[in-house]
Amino acid sequence: MPVPGAVFPGEAGYDAARRVRNARVDRRPAVVARCASTADVLAALSYAREHDLGVAVRGGGANVAGWATCDGGLVLDVGPIKHLRVDPTTRIAEGGPGLTWGEFDAGTAPYGLALPGARNTGVGIAGHTLGGGVGDLSRQFGLTSDNLVYAEVVTADGRVIRVSADESPELFWALRGGGGVGLGVVTSFGFRLNPVRGVVAGALVHPREAVPAALRKARDWLATAPDEASLIAIAWTAPPLPFIPPALQYERGALLIPTWFGDPARADEVLAPLRVDPAPVCDGISPMTYVEYQRLLQSPPDFAEQHVYNRGELLPALTDDVLDGILAHWQASGPNYSVVFGALGGAINRAPAGETAFAHREAQWFIEICAQWYGAAANPVHVETARKGWRDLQAVTLGPYVNLLPDPEAEWTRAAYGRNYDRLVAIKREWDPDNLFRFGVPLHDAPIS
């Protein structure tokens, strides 16, 4: 059976087809199959089984570990599957796995509806959802995966099934937070949408000397803020973004982006504490649409040339000692190292433990340790700086966030899935007994072909 949209080594377009967003990942699959439909996915899987090829599934290709590609196997690229149908009455959106968050948000915004999703509009919806999915709306409406109501899945043995709470419920449980282990190919997602008509948000810029005070203020503010409020904060070397004053571009400092999704009349009251003591040198808070908000932090134009080693850790608290340690490491590190602080809590915490495969619902903070650089891919200076950053958190973290886990060792996979690990292994054995989908999160007790 021919492979749909096949590109083989040596053919025109092969190097472009095999690439993912992280330039540090450089792998050479035996074939890349660009699938535009469920029928194409079935044909590609049939070819893989016939030729004894393991399968890596690619949606947006943004995973930091490079799960969307492989050496010597078949890359099943569902990027061309981009359908989106929105029913504003039922508030259900059905979307293809090739959609990016920018495309998805643009399609739901005209109805005043949105889904908690990635802050980077170039990230695909598929991997983000299957790994749990954290977004700025999550304090109100839960994880992306909490809002998944059904999915169409092509299984390893070539069946097309619908999964939901009532149809193959164990597989549905696993897809919501554990999908990175390779359980099938999702060719359509059905999401419950939420009403979001506007946002009051913007950039608060602080110079290097004010970073500790600004982050303490942000932490204390979030502890009592309503669920309609959220926050992302970054300790970084500021890039030349439009809202960064020229004198602070390429300088160390902090960026706070607080958000208010509630009644606009309350925005000034809720956000006021973050605008004083310390006062930002630049205050860009203003009303905006949700789509405008999602575009505040875009990838650099040359992101495809950037080497990335990023890891996320989920923390139950951000104490003074923990924050001081994170910032001391950041202050001593080079300009290619940054730390992202993301607000959790709210609806994420309230969902019953064990309802989905996402394990660490008690987390209050998401800490992303980031090394991003150009030049040589295997640069130990950058990688080891980042590794020290997350290792220093191991005494206080609940575990890593599976969507940002570049380290495949067994202890980290187990830590990411926590109490759900053994259940995921059992489901993997049932739905993929020959380990056809072997290039995702490694389950070290699952069968290895």
Short mmCIF file of C-alpha atoms in Angstrom, two decimals:
data_model
loop_
_atom_site.label_atom_id
_atom_site.label_comp_id
_atom_site.label_asym_id
_atom_site.label_seq_id
_atom_site.Cartn_x
_atom_site.Cartn_y
_atom_site.Cartn_z
CA MET A 1 0.00 0.00 0.00
CA PRO A 2 1.46 3.42 -0.93
CA VAL A 3 2.26 5.89 1.82
CA PRO A 4 0.18 9.10 1.55
CA GLY A 5 2.27 12.21 1.08
CA ALA A 6 5.44 10.13 1.47
CA VAL A 7 8.86 11.75 1.54
CA PHE A 8 11.90 9.45 1.67
CA PRO A 9 15.58 10.19 2.40
CA GLY A 10 17.29 11.77 -0.60
CA GLU A 11 14.07 13.18 -2.04
CA ALA A 12 13.32 16.87 -2.39
CA GLY A 13 11.72 18.23 0.77
CA TYR A 14 12.99 15.45 3.06
CA ASP A 15 15.05 17.71 5.31
CA ALA A 16 12.17 20.15 5.72
CA ALA A 17 9.68 17.33 6.35
CA ARG A 18 11.76 15.69 9.10
CA ARG A 19 12.43 18.88 11.07
CA VAL A 20 10.73 19.82 14.31
CA ARG A 21 10.68 23.20 16.07
CA ASN A 22 13.68 22.41 18.28
CA ALA A 23 16.87 22.64 16.18
CA ARG A 24 18.66 20.59 18.86
CA VAL A 25 16.67 17.54 17.66
CA ASP A 26 18.20 16.19 14.43
CA ARG A 27 16.82 12.77 13.47
CA ARG A 28 16.45 10.89 10.21
CA PRO A 29 13.26 8.84 9.79
CA ALA A 30 12.95 6.17 7.10
CA VAL A 31 9.89 7.95 5.73
CA VAL A 32 7.69 10.94 6.52
CA ALA A 33 3.99 10.47 5.73
CA ARG A 34 2.02 13.72 5.51
CA CYS A 35 -1.56 12.66 6.21
CA ALA A 36 -4.52 14.83 5.24
CA SER A 37 -7.32 12.53 6.43
CA THR A 38 -8.18 9.57 8.63
CA ALA A 39 -7.88 7.34 5.55
CA ASP A 40 -4.32 8.57 5.04
CA VAL A 41 -3.49 7.75 8.67
CA LEU A 42 -4.82 4.22 8.21
CA ALA A 43 -2.70 3.74 5.09
CA ALA A 44 0.44 5.07 6.80
CA LEU A 45 -0.02 2.75 9.80
CA SER A 46 -0.57 -0.19 7.48
CA TYR A 47 2.72 0.61 5.74
CA ALA A 48 4.51 0.87 9.09
CA ARG A 49 3.21 -2.52 10.24
CA GLU A 50 4.05 -4.13 6.90
CA HIS A 51 7.65 -2.84 7.01
CA ASP A 52 8.15 -3.26 10.76
CA LEU A 53 8.67 0.46 11.34
CA GLY A 54 8.04 2.19 14.63
CA VAL A 55 5.83 5.28 14.39
CA ALA A 56 6.33 8.80 15.69
CA VAL A 57 3.26 11.05 15.49
CA ARG A 58 3.75 14.70 14.60
CA GLY A 59 1.18 17.45 15.07
CA GLY A 60 2.75 20.87 15.55
CA GLY A 61 6.22 19.40 16.13
CA ALA A 62 6.91 21.61 19.17
CA ASN A 63 7.70 18.97 21.78
CA VAL A 64 11.03 19.82 23.37
CA ALA A 65 12.13 16.17 23.51
CA GLY A 66 11.49 15.63 19.80
CA TRP A 67 8.81 12.97 20.13
CA ALA A 68 7.43 14.12 16.78
CA THR A 69 10.35 12.60 14.88
CA CYS A 70 12.62 9.55 15.04
CA ASP A 71 15.60 7.74 13.62
CA GLY A 72 14.77 4.91 11.22
CA GLY A 73 11.00 4.84 11.75
CA LEU A 74 7.92 6.39 10.15
CA VAL A 75 6.95 9.94 11.03
CA LEU A 76 3.18 10.17 10.75
CA ASP A 77 2.60 13.89 10.21
CA VAL A 78 -1.01 14.91 10.89
CA GLY A 79 -0.20 18.59 10.36
CA PRO A 80 -2.43 18.82 7.24
CA ILE A 81 -5.54 17.69 9.21
CA LYS A 82 -6.81 21.15 10.15
CA HIS A 83 -10.62 21.05 10.17
CA LEU A 84 -12.42 23.19 12.77
CA ARG A 85 -16.18 23.23 13.36
CA VAL A 86 -17.68 25.33 16.15
CA ASP A 87 -21.23 24.90 17.46
CA PRO A 88 -21.95 28.05 19.50
CA THR A 89 -25.17 26.56 20.87
CA THR A 90 -23.63 23.50 22.46
CA ARG A 91 -20.25 25.23 22.88
CA ILE A 92 -18.49 22.28 21.30
CA ALA A 93 -15.59 22.65 18.88
CA GLU A 94 -14.30 19.77 16.78
CA GLY A 95 -10.76 20.30 15.57
CA GLY A 96 -8.10 18.44 13.66
CA PRO A 97 -4.73 17.58 15.23
CA GLY A 98 -2.83 19.76 12.77
CA LEU A 99 -4.30 22.99 14.14
CA THR A 100 -2.06 25.41 15.99
CA TRP A 101 -3.36 27.38 18.94
CA GLY A 102 -3.34 30.52 16.83
CA GLU A 103 -5.62 28.85 14.28
CA PHE A 104 -7.89 27.35 16.92
CA ASP A 105 -8.28 30.59 18.89
CA ALA A 106 -9.01 32.57 15.72
CA GLY A 107 -11.79 30.10 14.87
CA THR A 108 -13.54 30.21 18.26
CA ALA A 109 -13.08 33.91 19.08
CA PRO A 110 -15.91 35.18 16.82
CA TYR A 111 -18.33 33.30 19.09
CA GLY A 112 -16.87 34.71 22.31
CA LEU A 113 -15.59 31.22 23.19
CA ALA A 114 -12.15 29.86 24.04
CA LEU A 115 -10.28 26.87 25.39
CA PRO A 116 -7.40 26.86 27.88
CA GLY A 117 -4.38 26.45 25.65
CA ALA A 118 -0.70 27.12 25.08
CA ARG A 119 0.54 30.71 25.27
CA ASN A 120 2.58 30.25 22.08
CA THR A 121 0.25 30.47 19.07
CA GLY A 122 2.58 28.32 16.95
CA VAL A 123 2.24 25.28 19.23
CA GLY A 124 -0.09 22.53 18.01
CA ILE A 125 -3.26 21.64 19.91
CA ALA A 126 -2.70 17.87 19.79
CA GLY A 127 0.43 17.30 21.85
CA HIS A 128 -0.49 20.07 24.27
CA THR A 129 -3.88 18.47 24.96
CA LEU A 130 -2.62 14.90 25.24
CA GLY A 131 0.04 15.92 27.77
CA GLY A 132 -2.52 17.61 30.03
CA GLY A 133 -2.42 21.17 28.74
CA VAL A 134 -1.75 24.22 30.93
CA GLY A 135 -2.96 27.68 29.90
CA ASP A 136 -3.91 31.03 31.36
CA LEU A 137 -7.60 30.10 31.39
CA SER A 138 -6.85 26.95 33.40
CA ARG A 139 -7.49 28.56 36.79
CA GLN A 140 -11.07 29.18 35.62
CA PHE A 141 -11.78 26.23 33.38
CA GLY A 142 -9.19 23.54 34.09
CA LEU A 143 -6.57 21.97 31.86
CA THR A 144 -7.01 21.65 28.11
CA SER A 145 -7.52 17.92 28.59
CA ASP A 146 -10.22 18.56 31.22
CA ASN A 147 -12.24 20.17 28.43
CA LEU A 148 -11.88 17.24 26.02
CA VAL A 149 -15.26 15.52 25.63
CA TYR A 150 -14.49 13.02 22.86
CA ALA A 151 -11.86 12.08 20.29
CA GLU A 152 -11.62 10.06 17.09
CA VAL A 153 -8.66 7.69 17.39
CA VAL A 154 -6.95 5.40 14.90
CA THR A 155 -5.61 2.47 16.92
CA ALA A 156 -2.37 0.56 16.44
CA ASP A 157 -4.25 -2.37 14.87
CA GLY A 158 -5.98 -0.14 12.30
CA ARG A 159 -9.40 0.56 13.76
CA VAL A 160 -11.13 3.95 13.85
CA ILE A 161 -12.96 4.44 17.14
CA ARG A 162 -14.60 7.20 19.08
CA VAL A 163 -13.56 7.56 22.71
CA SER A 164 -15.32 9.48 25.46
CA ALA A 165 -16.37 9.03 29.07
CA ASP A 166 -18.86 6.39 27.85
CA GLU A 167 -16.89 4.85 24.96
CA SER A 168 -13.58 3.13 25.75
CA PRO A 169 -13.40 5.12 29.00
CA GLU A 170 -9.99 3.77 30.05
CA LEU A 171 -8.42 4.96 26.80
CA PHE A 172 -10.22 8.29 27.19
CA TRP A 173 -8.78 8.62 30.71
CA ALA A 174 -5.28 7.94 29.39
CA LEU A 175 -5.50 10.39 26.48
CA ARG A 176 -6.19 13.23 28.91
CA GLY A 177 -2.71 13.74 30.23
CA GLY A 178 -1.02 10.47 29.26
CA GLY A 179 -1.28 10.56 25.48
CA GLY A 180 2.42 11.09 25.02
CA VAL A 181 3.02 7.40 25.73
CA GLY A 182 1.67 6.47 22.29
CA LEU A 183 -1.85 5.03 22.44
CA GLY A 184 -3.09 5.75 18.93
CA VAL A 185 -3.43 8.63 16.49
CA VAL A 186 -6.07 11.22 17.34
CA THR A 187 -7.57 12.49 14.09
CA SER A 188 -10.23 14.72 15.68
CA PHE A 189 -10.72 16.36 19.08
CA GLY A 190 -14.08 17.39 20.51
CA PHE A 191 -13.70 20.18 23.08
CA ARG A 192 -16.06 21.95 25.46
CA LEU A 193 -15.56 25.70 25.00
CA ASN A 194 -15.87 28.45 27.59
CA PRO A 195 -17.17 32.04 27.37
CA VAL A 196 -14.29 34.53 27.07
CA ARG A 197 -15.18 37.85 25.50
CA GLY A 198 -12.31 40.02 26.57
CA VAL A 199 -9.20 40.33 28.65
CA VAL A 200 -7.52 43.06 30.65
CA ALA A 201 -3.82 42.26 30.59
CA GLY A 202 -0.42 43.52 29.58
CA ALA A 203 3.30 43.67 30.21
CA LEU A 204 4.83 44.96 33.42
CA VAL A 205 8.57 45.37 32.90
CA HIS A 206 11.08 45.40 35.78
CA PRO A 207 14.87 45.95 35.69
CA ARG A 208 17.28 43.44 37.17
CA GLU A 209 17.52 45.00 40.64
CA ALA A 210 13.73 44.85 41.09
CA VAL A 211 13.27 41.21 40.03
CA PRO A 212 13.15 39.59 43.53
CA ALA A 213 10.65 42.14 44.86
CA ALA A 214 8.48 41.96 41.74
CA LEU A 215 8.26 38.17 41.84
CA ARG A 216 7.47 38.12 45.56
CA LYS A 217 4.69 40.61 44.96
CA ALA A 218 3.34 38.48 42.10
CA ARG A 219 3.42 35.34 44.22
CA ASP A 220 1.62 36.97 47.15
CA TRP A 221 -0.95 38.56 44.84
CA LEU A 222 -1.81 35.24 43.22
CA ALA A 223 -2.34 33.53 46.59
CA THR A 224 -5.56 35.51 47.16
CA ALA A 225 -6.54 36.40 43.58
CA PRO A 226 -9.84 35.11 42.13
CA ASP A 227 -9.80 32.28 39.60
CA GLU A 228 -10.50 34.82 36.83
CA ALA A 229 -6.99 36.17 37.42
CA SER A 230 -3.85 34.53 36.10
CA LEU A 231 -0.18 35.32 35.64
CA ILE A 232 2.94 34.49 33.74
CA ALA A 233 6.28 35.90 34.87
CA ILE A 234 9.70 35.54 33.25
CA ALA A 235 13.17 36.22 34.60
CA TRP A 236 15.20 36.63 31.41
CA THR A 237 17.45 38.64 29.18
CA ALA A 238 14.85 40.82 27.50
CA PRO A 239 14.53 40.43 23.72
CA PRO A 240 13.71 43.40 21.47
CA LEU A 241 9.93 43.15 21.86
CA PRO A 242 7.77 46.22 21.21
CA PHE A 243 6.72 46.58 24.86
CA ILE A 244 10.31 46.43 26.22
CA PRO A 245 11.87 49.93 26.57
CA PRO A 246 14.96 50.17 24.30
CA ALA A 247 17.25 50.79 27.29
CA LEU A 248 16.22 47.43 28.79
CA GLN A 249 16.42 45.32 25.64
CA TYR A 250 19.17 42.68 25.89
CA GLU A 251 19.39 43.41 29.64
CA ARG A 252 18.51 41.10 32.54
CA GLY A 253 15.13 41.75 34.12
CA ALA A 254 11.63 40.44 34.70
CA LEU A 255 8.44 40.52 32.67
CA LEU A 256 5.09 40.06 34.43
CA ILE A 257 1.94 39.55 32.38
CA PRO A 258 -1.03 39.52 34.75
CA THR A 259 -4.44 38.78 33.24
CA TRP A 260 -8.00 39.42 34.28
CA PHE A 261 -10.74 37.45 32.54
CA GLY A 262 -13.57 38.67 34.74
CA ASP A 263 -15.81 41.75 34.81
CA PRO A 264 -13.74 44.56 33.21
CA ALA A 265 -15.08 46.99 35.82
CA ARG A 266 -13.06 45.09 38.47
CA ALA A 267 -9.79 44.96 36.51
CA ASP A 268 -8.14 48.01 38.06
CA GLU A 269 -9.03 46.86 41.57
CA VAL A 270 -7.73 43.31 41.07
CA LEU A 271 -4.53 44.20 39.19
CA ALA A 272 -3.59 47.30 41.19
CA PRO A 273 -1.23 45.56 43.69
CA LEU A 274 1.07 44.48 40.85
CA ARG A 275 1.49 48.04 39.58
CA VAL A 276 3.17 49.44 42.73
CA ASP A 277 5.95 48.59 45.20
CA PRO A 278 7.90 47.94 43.04
CA ALA A 279 6.44 50.03 40.26
CA PRO A 280 7.26 48.69 36.78
CA VAL A 281 9.30 50.85 34.44
CA CYS A 282 6.78 50.04 31.74
CA ASP A 283 3.06 49.33 32.32
CA GLY A 284 1.19 48.03 29.30
CA ILE A 285 -1.99 46.75 30.99
CA SER A 286 -5.07 47.49 28.87
CA PRO A 287 -8.25 45.85 27.57
CA MET A 288 -7.73 43.54 24.59
CA THR A 289 -9.30 40.61 22.81
CA TYR A 290 -8.36 37.07 23.77
CA VAL A 291 -6.65 36.60 20.38
CA GLU A 292 -4.58 39.74 20.94
CA TYR A 293 -3.65 38.50 24.38
CA GLN A 294 -2.49 35.13 23.04
CA ARG A 295 -0.16 36.94 20.61
CA LEU A 296 1.73 38.93 23.26
CA LEU A 297 4.61 36.44 23.41
CA GLN A 298 5.46 35.18 19.93
CA SER A 299 8.31 32.93 18.84
CA PRO A 300 11.32 34.74 17.36
CA PRO A 301 11.36 34.90 13.56
CA ASP A 302 14.27 32.45 13.40
CA PHE A 303 12.86 30.02 15.99
CA ALA A 304 13.59 27.05 13.70
CA GLU A 305 17.32 27.73 14.12
CA GLN A 306 17.11 27.85 17.91
CA HIS A 307 18.38 25.01 20.10
CA VAL A 308 16.13 24.42 23.08
CA TYR A 309 16.50 22.56 26.35
CA ASN A 310 13.46 23.42 28.46
CA ARG A 311 12.03 21.48 31.39
CA GLY A 312 8.91 22.16 33.44
CA GLU A 313 8.47 21.34 37.13
CA LEU A 314 5.19 21.45 39.08
CA LEU A 315 5.50 22.97 42.55
CA PRO A 316 3.00 22.86 45.43
CA ALA A 317 4.27 26.22 46.72
CA LEU A 318 6.76 28.96 45.95
CA THR A 319 8.32 29.71 49.32
CA ASP A 320 10.88 32.45 49.94
CA ASP A 321 13.68 29.88 50.09
CA VAL A 322 12.65 28.23 46.83
CA LEU A 323 12.22 31.55 45.03
CA ASP A 324 15.54 32.84 46.36
CA GLY A 325 17.30 29.70 45.14
CA ILE A 326 15.76 29.93 41.66
CA LEU A 327 16.72 33.59 41.33
CA ALA A 328 20.24 33.10 42.69
CA HIS A 329 20.86 30.48 39.99
CA TRP A 330 19.36 32.77 37.34
CA GLN A 331 21.44 35.75 38.48
CA ALA A 332 24.63 33.68 38.23
CA SER A 333 23.82 32.26 34.80
CA GLY A 334 24.40 33.55 31.31
CA PRO A 335 22.05 35.46 28.98
CA ASN A 336 20.69 32.31 27.32
CA TYR A 337 19.11 31.06 30.56
CA SER A 338 15.66 32.11 31.75
CA VAL A 339 12.95 30.97 34.15
CA VAL A 340 9.20 31.09 33.52
CA PHE A 341 6.76 31.17 36.45
CA GLY A 342 3.20 30.12 35.54
CA ALA A 343 0.11 30.34 37.73
CA LEU A 344 -1.80 27.14 38.47
CA GLY A 345 -4.41 26.37 41.14
CA GLY A 346 -8.11 27.14 40.89
CA ALA A 347 -10.09 24.72 38.74
CA ILE A 348 -7.02 22.54 38.17
CA ASN A 349 -6.92 21.76 41.89
CA ARG A 350 -10.67 21.24 42.22
CA ALA A 351 -10.95 18.45 39.64
CA PRO A 352 -11.00 15.06 41.38
CA ALA A 353 -7.62 13.38 41.63
CA GLY A 354 -7.44 10.47 39.21
CA GLU A 355 -10.18 11.76 36.90
CA THR A 356 -7.59 12.04 34.13
CA ALA A 357 -4.02 10.85 33.63
CA PHE A 358 -2.62 14.24 34.66
CA ALA A 359 -1.12 13.41 38.02
CA HIS A 360 -0.15 16.56 39.91
CA ARG A 361 -3.34 18.57 40.35
CA GLU A 362 -2.28 19.99 43.70
CA ALA A 363 0.44 22.08 42.01
CA GLN A 364 0.17 25.85 42.49
CA TRP A 365 3.08 26.88 40.27
CA PHE A 366 4.56 25.78 36.99
CA ILE A 367 8.29 26.52 36.75
CA GLU A 368 9.90 26.26 33.32
CA ILE A 369 13.68 26.12 33.26
CA CYS A 370 14.80 27.39 29.85
CA ALA A 371 18.04 27.24 27.88
CA GLN A 372 17.77 28.55 24.33
CA TRP A 373 20.73 29.27 22.10
CA TYR A 374 22.12 29.33 18.56
CA GLY A 375 25.24 27.72 17.16
CA ALA A 376 26.34 24.23 18.16
CA ALA A 377 23.50 21.94 19.24
CA ALA A 378 25.51 20.01 21.84
CA ASN A 379 26.55 22.96 23.97
CA PRO A 380 27.26 21.70 27.50
CA VAL A 381 27.39 25.19 29.01
CA HIS A 382 23.74 25.90 28.23
CA VAL A 383 22.41 22.39 28.89
CA GLU A 384 24.20 21.93 32.19
CA THR A 385 23.06 25.35 33.43
CA ALA A 386 19.45 24.33 32.83
CA ARG A 387 19.94 20.90 34.32
CA LYS A 388 21.30 22.40 37.50
CA GLY A 389 18.22 24.65 37.62
CA TRP A 390 15.73 21.78 37.69
CA ARG A 391 17.89 19.50 39.81
CA ASP A 392 17.92 22.17 42.51
CA LEU A 393 14.11 21.87 42.62
CA GLN A 394 13.91 18.11 43.14
CA ALA A 395 13.48 18.38 46.91
CA VAL A 396 10.32 20.51 46.49
CA THR A 397 8.77 19.57 43.13
CA LEU A 398 5.78 17.26 42.75
CA GLY A 399 7.23 16.08 39.45
CA PRO A 400 8.00 17.28 35.94
CA TYR A 401 5.37 18.43 33.46
CA VAL A 402 5.24 15.79 30.76
CA ASN A 403 4.85 18.32 27.92
CA LEU A 404 8.21 19.81 28.91
CA LEU A 405 10.29 16.76 29.72
CA PRO A 406 13.50 16.48 27.66
CA ASP A 407 14.98 13.79 29.93
CA PRO A 408 13.83 10.22 29.10
CA GLU A 409 15.25 8.36 32.09
CA ALA A 410 12.84 6.09 33.94
CA GLU A 411 12.86 8.08 37.17
CA TRP A 412 11.59 11.23 35.40
CA THR A 413 8.90 9.44 33.42
CA ARG A 414 7.62 7.88 36.64
CA ALA A 415 7.78 11.21 38.42
CA ALA A 416 5.79 12.92 35.65
CA TYR A 417 2.93 10.40 35.83
CA GLY A 418 3.15 9.77 39.57
CA ARG A 419 0.37 7.59 40.92
CA ASN A 420 -0.98 7.08 37.39
CA TYR A 421 2.11 5.43 35.95
CA ASP A 422 1.16 1.77 36.47
CA ARG A 423 -2.34 2.34 35.12
CA LEU A 424 -0.88 3.95 31.98
CA VAL A 425 1.44 0.99 31.47
CA ALA A 426 -1.53 -1.39 31.58
CA ILE A 427 -3.48 0.71 29.06
CA LYS A 428 -0.46 0.94 26.76
CA ARG A 429 -0.14 -2.86 26.79
CA GLU A 430 -3.80 -3.23 25.90
CA TRP A 431 -3.96 -0.71 23.05
CA ASP A 432 -0.43 -0.99 21.62
CA PRO A 433 0.89 -4.44 22.61
CA ASP A 434 3.59 -4.43 19.92
CA ASN A 435 4.77 -0.93 20.83
CA LEU A 436 4.12 0.46 17.35
CA PHE A 437 4.07 3.99 18.80
CA ARG A 438 7.47 3.66 20.45
CA PHE A 439 8.93 7.13 20.08
CA GLY A 440 6.90 9.06 22.65
CA VAL A 441 7.28 9.13 26.42
CA PRO A 442 9.10 5.88 27.26
CA LEU A 443 7.13 3.66 29.61
CA HIS A 444 9.97 1.56 30.90
CA ASP A 445 7.74 -1.35 31.97
CA ALA A 446 5.84 -1.51 28.68
CA PRO A 447 6.78 -3.96 25.91
CA ILE A 448 9.74 -2.92 23.74
CA SER A 449 9.86 -4.25 20.22
#
